[in-house]
XYZ file of C-alpha atoms in Angstrom:
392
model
C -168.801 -49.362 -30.879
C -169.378 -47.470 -27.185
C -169.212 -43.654 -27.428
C -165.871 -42.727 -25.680
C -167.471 -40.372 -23.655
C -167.520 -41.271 -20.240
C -170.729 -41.207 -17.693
C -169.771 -39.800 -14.809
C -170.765 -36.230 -14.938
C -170.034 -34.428 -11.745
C -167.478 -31.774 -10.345
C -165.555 -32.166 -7.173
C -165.447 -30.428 -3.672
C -162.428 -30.058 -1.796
C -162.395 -30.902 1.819
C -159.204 -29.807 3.350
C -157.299 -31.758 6.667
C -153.890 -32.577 8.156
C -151.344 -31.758 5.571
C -152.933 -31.215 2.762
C -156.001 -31.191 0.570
C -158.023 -33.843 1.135
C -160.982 -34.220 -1.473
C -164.600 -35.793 -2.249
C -166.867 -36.006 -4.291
C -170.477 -35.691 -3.072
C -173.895 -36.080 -5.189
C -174.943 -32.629 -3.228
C -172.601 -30.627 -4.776
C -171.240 -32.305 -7.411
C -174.279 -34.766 -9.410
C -175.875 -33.757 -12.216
C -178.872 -31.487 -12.267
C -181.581 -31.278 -15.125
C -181.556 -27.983 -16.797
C -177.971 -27.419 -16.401
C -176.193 -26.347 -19.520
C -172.473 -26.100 -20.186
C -170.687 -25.047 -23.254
C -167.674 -27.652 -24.280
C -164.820 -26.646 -26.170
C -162.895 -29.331 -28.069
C -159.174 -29.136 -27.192
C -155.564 -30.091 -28.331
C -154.617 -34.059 -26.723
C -152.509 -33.635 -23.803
C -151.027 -36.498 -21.691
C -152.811 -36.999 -18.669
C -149.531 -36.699 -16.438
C -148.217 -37.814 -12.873
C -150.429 -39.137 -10.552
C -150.338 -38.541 -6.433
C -150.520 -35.522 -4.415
C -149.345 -31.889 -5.452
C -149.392 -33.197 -9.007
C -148.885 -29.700 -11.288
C -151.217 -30.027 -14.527
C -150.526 -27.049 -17.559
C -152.928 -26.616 -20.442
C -151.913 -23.550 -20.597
C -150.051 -23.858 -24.691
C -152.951 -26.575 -25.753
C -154.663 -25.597 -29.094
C -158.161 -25.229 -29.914
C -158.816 -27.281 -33.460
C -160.997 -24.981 -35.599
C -164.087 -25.822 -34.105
C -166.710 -23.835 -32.368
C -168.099 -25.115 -28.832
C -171.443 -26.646 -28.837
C -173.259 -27.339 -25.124
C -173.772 -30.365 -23.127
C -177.456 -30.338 -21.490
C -178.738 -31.913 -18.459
C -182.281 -33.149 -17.890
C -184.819 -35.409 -15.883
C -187.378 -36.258 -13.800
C -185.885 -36.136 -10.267
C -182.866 -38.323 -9.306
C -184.863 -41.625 -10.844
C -184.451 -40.808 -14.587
C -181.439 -38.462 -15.392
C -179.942 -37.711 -18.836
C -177.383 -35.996 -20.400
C -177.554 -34.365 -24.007
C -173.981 -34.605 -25.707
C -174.393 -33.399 -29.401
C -176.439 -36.171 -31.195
C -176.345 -38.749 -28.456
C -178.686 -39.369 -24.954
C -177.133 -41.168 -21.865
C -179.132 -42.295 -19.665
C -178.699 -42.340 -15.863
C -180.099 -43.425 -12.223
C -179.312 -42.526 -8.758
C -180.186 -45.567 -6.763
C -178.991 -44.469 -2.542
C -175.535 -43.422 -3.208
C -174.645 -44.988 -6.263
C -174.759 -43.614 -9.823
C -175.567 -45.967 -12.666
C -175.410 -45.525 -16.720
C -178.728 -47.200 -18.051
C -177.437 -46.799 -21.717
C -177.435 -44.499 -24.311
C -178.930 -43.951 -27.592
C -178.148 -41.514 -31.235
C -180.110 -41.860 -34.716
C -178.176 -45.028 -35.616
C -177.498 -46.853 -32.227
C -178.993 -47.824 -29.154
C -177.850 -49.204 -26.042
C -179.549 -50.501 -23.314
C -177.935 -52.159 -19.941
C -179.006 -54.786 -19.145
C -176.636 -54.611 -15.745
C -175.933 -50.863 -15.449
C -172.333 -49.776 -14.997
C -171.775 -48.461 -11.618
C -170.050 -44.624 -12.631
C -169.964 -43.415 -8.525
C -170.176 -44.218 -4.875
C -170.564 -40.894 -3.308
C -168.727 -39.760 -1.377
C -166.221 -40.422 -3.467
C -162.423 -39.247 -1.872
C -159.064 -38.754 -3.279
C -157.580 -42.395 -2.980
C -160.376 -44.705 -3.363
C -160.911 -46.989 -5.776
C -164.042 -48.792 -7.324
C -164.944 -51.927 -9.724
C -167.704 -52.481 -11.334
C -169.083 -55.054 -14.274
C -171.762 -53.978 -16.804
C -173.098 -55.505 -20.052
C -175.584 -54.330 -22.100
C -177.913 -55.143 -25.780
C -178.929 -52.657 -28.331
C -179.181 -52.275 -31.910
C -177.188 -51.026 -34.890
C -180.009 -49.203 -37.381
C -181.637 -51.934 -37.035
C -179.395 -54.150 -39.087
C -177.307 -55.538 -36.044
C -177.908 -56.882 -32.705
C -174.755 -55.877 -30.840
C -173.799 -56.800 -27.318
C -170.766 -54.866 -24.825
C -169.954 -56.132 -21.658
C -167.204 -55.386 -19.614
C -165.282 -53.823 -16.885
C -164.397 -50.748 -15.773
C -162.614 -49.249 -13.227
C -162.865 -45.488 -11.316
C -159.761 -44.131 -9.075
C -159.421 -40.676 -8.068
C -155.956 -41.075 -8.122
C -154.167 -37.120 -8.241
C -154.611 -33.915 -6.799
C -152.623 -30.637 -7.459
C -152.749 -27.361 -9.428
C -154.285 -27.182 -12.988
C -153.347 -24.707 -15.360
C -155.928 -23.572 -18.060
C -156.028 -22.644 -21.476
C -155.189 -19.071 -21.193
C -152.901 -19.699 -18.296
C -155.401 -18.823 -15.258
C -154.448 -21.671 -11.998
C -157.496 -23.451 -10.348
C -155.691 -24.774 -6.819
C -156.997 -28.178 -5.082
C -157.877 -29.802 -7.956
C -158.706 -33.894 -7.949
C -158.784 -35.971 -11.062
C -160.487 -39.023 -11.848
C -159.442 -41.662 -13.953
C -161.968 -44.186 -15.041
C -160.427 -46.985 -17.099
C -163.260 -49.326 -19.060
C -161.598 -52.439 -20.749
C -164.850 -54.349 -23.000
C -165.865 -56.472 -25.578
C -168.367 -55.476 -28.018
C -170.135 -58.259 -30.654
C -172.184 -57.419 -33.211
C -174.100 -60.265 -34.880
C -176.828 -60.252 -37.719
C -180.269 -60.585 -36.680
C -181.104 -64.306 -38.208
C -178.289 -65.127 -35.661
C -178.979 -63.039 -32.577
C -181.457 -65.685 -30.658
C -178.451 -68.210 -31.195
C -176.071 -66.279 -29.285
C -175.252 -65.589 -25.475
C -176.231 -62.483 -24.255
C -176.385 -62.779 -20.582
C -173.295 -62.102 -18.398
C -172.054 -63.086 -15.230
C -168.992 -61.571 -13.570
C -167.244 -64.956 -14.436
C -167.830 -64.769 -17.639
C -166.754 -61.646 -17.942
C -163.494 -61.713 -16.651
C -162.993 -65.182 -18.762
C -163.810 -63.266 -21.957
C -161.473 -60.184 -21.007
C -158.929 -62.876 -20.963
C -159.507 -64.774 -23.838
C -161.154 -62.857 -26.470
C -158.691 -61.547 -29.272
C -160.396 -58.403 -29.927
C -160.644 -55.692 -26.235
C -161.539 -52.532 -26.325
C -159.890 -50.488 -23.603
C -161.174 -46.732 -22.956
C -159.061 -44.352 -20.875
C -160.794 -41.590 -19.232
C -159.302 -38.327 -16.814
C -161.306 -35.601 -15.738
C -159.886 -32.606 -13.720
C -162.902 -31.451 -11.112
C -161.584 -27.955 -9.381
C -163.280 -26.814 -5.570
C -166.909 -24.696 -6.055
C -167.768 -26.468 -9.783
C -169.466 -28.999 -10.323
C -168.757 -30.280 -13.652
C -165.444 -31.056 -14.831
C -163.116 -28.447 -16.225
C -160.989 -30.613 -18.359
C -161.447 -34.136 -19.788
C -159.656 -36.125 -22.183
C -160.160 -39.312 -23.186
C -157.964 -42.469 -25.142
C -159.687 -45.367 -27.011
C -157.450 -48.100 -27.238
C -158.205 -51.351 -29.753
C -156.862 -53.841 -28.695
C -155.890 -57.563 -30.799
C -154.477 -60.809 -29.248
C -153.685 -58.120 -26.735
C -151.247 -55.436 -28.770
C -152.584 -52.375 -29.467
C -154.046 -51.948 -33.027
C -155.782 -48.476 -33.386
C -155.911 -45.579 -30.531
C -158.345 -42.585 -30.588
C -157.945 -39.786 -28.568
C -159.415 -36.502 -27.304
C -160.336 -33.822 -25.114
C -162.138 -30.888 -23.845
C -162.733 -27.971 -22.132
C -165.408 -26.779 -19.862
C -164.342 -23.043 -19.323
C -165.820 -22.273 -15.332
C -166.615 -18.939 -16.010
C -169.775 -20.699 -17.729
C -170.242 -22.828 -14.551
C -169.516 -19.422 -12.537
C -172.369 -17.199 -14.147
C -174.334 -19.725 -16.383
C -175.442 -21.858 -13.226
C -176.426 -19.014 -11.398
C -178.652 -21.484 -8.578
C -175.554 -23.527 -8.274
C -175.522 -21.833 -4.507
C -173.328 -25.123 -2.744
C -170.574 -24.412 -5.253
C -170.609 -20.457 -5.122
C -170.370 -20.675 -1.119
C -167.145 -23.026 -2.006
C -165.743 -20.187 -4.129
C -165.862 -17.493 -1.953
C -164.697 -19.187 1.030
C -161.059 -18.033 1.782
C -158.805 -20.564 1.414
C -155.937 -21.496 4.032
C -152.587 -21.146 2.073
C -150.256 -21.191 4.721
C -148.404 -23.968 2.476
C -147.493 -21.120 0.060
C -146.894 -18.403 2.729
C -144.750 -20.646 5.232
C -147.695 -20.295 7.727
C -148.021 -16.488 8.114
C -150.653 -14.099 7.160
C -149.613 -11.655 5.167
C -149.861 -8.037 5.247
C -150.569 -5.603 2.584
C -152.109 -2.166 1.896
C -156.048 -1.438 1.352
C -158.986 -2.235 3.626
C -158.757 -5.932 4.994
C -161.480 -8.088 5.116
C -159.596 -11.495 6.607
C -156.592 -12.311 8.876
C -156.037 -11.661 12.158
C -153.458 -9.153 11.674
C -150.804 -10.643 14.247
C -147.301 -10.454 12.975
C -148.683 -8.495 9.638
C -146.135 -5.626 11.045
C -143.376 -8.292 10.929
C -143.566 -9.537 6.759
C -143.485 -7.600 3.989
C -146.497 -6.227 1.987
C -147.758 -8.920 -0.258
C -149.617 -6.439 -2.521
C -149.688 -2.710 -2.776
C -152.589 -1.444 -5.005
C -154.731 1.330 -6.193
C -158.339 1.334 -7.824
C -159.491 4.260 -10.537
C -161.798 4.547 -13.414
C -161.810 4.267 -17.042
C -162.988 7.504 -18.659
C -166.548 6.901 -19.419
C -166.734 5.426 -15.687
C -167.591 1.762 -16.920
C -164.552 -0.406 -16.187
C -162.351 -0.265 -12.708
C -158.921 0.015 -13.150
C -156.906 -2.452 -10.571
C -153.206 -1.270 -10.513
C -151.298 -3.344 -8.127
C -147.428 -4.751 -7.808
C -146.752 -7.903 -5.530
C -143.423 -7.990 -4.156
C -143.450 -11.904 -3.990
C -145.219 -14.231 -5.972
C -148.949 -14.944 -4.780
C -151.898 -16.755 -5.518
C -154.360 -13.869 -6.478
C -158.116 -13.310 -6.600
C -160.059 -10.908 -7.867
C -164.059 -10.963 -7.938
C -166.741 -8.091 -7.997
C -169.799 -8.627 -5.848
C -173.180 -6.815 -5.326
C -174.856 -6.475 -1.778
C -176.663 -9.402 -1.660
C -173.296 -11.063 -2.085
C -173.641 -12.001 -5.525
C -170.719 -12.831 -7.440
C -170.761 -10.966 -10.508
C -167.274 -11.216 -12.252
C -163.718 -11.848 -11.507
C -160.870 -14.662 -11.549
C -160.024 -17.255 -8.800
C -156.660 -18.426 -7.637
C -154.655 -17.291 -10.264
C -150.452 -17.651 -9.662
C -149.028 -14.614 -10.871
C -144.918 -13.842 -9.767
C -143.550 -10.884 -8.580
C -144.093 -7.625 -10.651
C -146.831 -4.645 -11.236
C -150.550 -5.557 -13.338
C -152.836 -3.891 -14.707
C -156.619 -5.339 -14.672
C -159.929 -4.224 -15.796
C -163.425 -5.300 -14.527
C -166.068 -4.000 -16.648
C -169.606 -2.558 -15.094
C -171.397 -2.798 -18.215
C -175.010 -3.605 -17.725
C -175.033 -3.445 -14.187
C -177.701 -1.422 -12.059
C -176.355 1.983 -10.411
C -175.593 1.429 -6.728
C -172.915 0.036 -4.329
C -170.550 -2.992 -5.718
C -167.784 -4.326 -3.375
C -164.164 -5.102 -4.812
C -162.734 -8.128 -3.408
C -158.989 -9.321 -3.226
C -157.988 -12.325 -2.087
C -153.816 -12.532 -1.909
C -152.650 -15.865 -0.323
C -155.388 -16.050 1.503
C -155.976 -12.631 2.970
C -158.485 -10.443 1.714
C -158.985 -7.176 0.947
C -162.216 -5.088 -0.108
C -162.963 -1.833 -2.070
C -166.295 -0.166 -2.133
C -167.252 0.952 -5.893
C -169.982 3.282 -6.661
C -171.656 3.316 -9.715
């Protein structure tokens, strides 16, 4: 009966300490905004995978059914009143202090309306914790059937690790979130619904999660990456279950490609400082800066003498002057950025923390429609960066 679309809509920032990457979810960076839009592309099912730390995640062979992407819009008034647009169905939201809470949702045929919201987020929210919550809710079924959900549901952000994407670019310190819902939903004609009780406590709750025949269970992961703040893959399992066996499963899953969070949420200023930020890799260096030929922008250059060149490149033209031409070989493999800003520091194009192995590449960045003046070329190789001035 309950759309298996889960509520929490929010990315994930990546706060890094001790041995690792340590990350949280905040509502600053990462809550909903209105008049965000994102474009969602409906993806092959993939198992969600291993949880813990430096969990590696590929999407890189999933399909794409023949279907085109349609976009998921955010409005509101404020924090009070927050909704979210998902093809023919509204969701309904509140921030009350730190917490986020689903009011209900509503298409042309059904309505729901909590009458205990479901508690989606405590922010912050870190890699590790764990939160409970109990909801239940009334609403109508085209106004034929009173129908009644209650439940619980539970939100862990249980991995973090490397995500591959469809297309095979890496996003690096990436948390997922798995939110696990297990309701009952009753439906009842109208001449019986007075008769019936539609009030829950938590006790009553749990009793009827134990003892009902017919459960619902609904299995949701999202992947959030550092600098976005909506998720960049989802998937989602709908489980029926009957005296406890499962009966029927439903599954699915998405993509939210971040080159639309990157340049379609051009505002989005918390999240673009994230992105540019040089990262520390030392993990995948062995703890030394590495060298390399060009201008550099980062490092301290201590012991660069000492280690081979981690990239040796050269920039050119295409012919009619609109596209840079990146030749460059790595002699290891390296984590590898590539971005084109303007002089107000505006990201304009470019790819971030991709894992590419030893070898020489060839890579275009296109100048189409941009003004004539000075552009800066930045690359980022395991953590050091380099920059190129470009003149158009």
């Amino acid at each position: 009966m309950r759309p298996t679309i889960l509520f929490i809509i929010m990315a994930a920032a990546c706060l890094r300490a001790g041995n690792g990457a340590a990350q949280t979810l905040t509502w600053a960076c990462n809550g909903m905004r209105p008049g965000d839009c994102l474009a969602k592309q409906e993806i092959q099912y993939v198992e969600p995978g291993d949880s813990g730390r430096q969990a590696l995640w590929d999407f890189s062979s999933v399909e794409f059914p023949d279907k085109k992407p349609y976009h998921l819009r955010y409005d509101g008034v404020g924090d009070s009143l927050l909704f979210a647009c998902d093809r023919n169905t509204l969701y309904r939201y509140s921030l009350q202090g730190d917490s986020l809470l689903c009011q209900g949702f509503e298409s042309r045929s059904l309505s729901m309306h909590y009458r205990h919201p479901e508690l989606l987020a405590v922010f912050p929210f870190a890699f590790g914790q764990r939160q409970e919550s109990y909801f239940h809710g009334n609403g109508d079924y085209g106004g034929l059937l009173f129908l009644t959900c209650f439940g619980k549901s539970v939100a862990e952000a249980d991995a973090c690790g490397t995500l591959v994407l469809p297309g095979g670019d890496t996003l690096r310190h990436v948390l997922r979130v798995h939110h696990r819902q297990l309701q009952v939903e009753k439906q009842y004609p109208y001449p019986f619904m007075e008769a019936r009780d539609t009030v829950f406590s938590p006790d009553s709750i749990e009793h009827h999660l134990a003892a009902d025949t017919f459960r619902v269970q609904i299995d949701t992961y999202r992947w959030y990456a550092d600098g976005y703040r909506y998720p960049i893959i989802e998937t989602a399992r709908r489980t029926t279950l009957l005296l406890g066996e499962e009966h029927s499963r439903m599954e699915h899953a998405f993509f939210y490609p971040p080159e639309e969070q990157r340049y379609g949420l051009e505002d989005d200023f918390e999240n673009r400082i994230k992105r540019e930020a040089p990262k520390d890799d030392a993990a995948d260096t062995g703890g030394k800066k590495a060298a390399g030929r060009g201008n550099p922008a980062g490092g301290d250059g201590e012991g660069a003498a000492d280690a081979a060149p981690p990239i040796d490149y050269s920039v050119g033209r295409s012919a009619d002057g609109n596209e840079i031409i990146l030749d460059y070989t790595l002699a290891a493999g390296a984590t590898v950025s590539i971005m084109l800003f303007d002089m107000q520091s505006r990201q304009l194009s470019g790819s971030i923390g991709v894992r590419e192995l030893a070898g020489q590449y060839r890579k275009s960045i296109p100048l189409y429609g941009l003004m004539p003046g000075e552009y800066t070329l930045r690359i980022v190789v395991n953590g050091t960066a380099y920059g190129e001035k470009i003149i158009k």
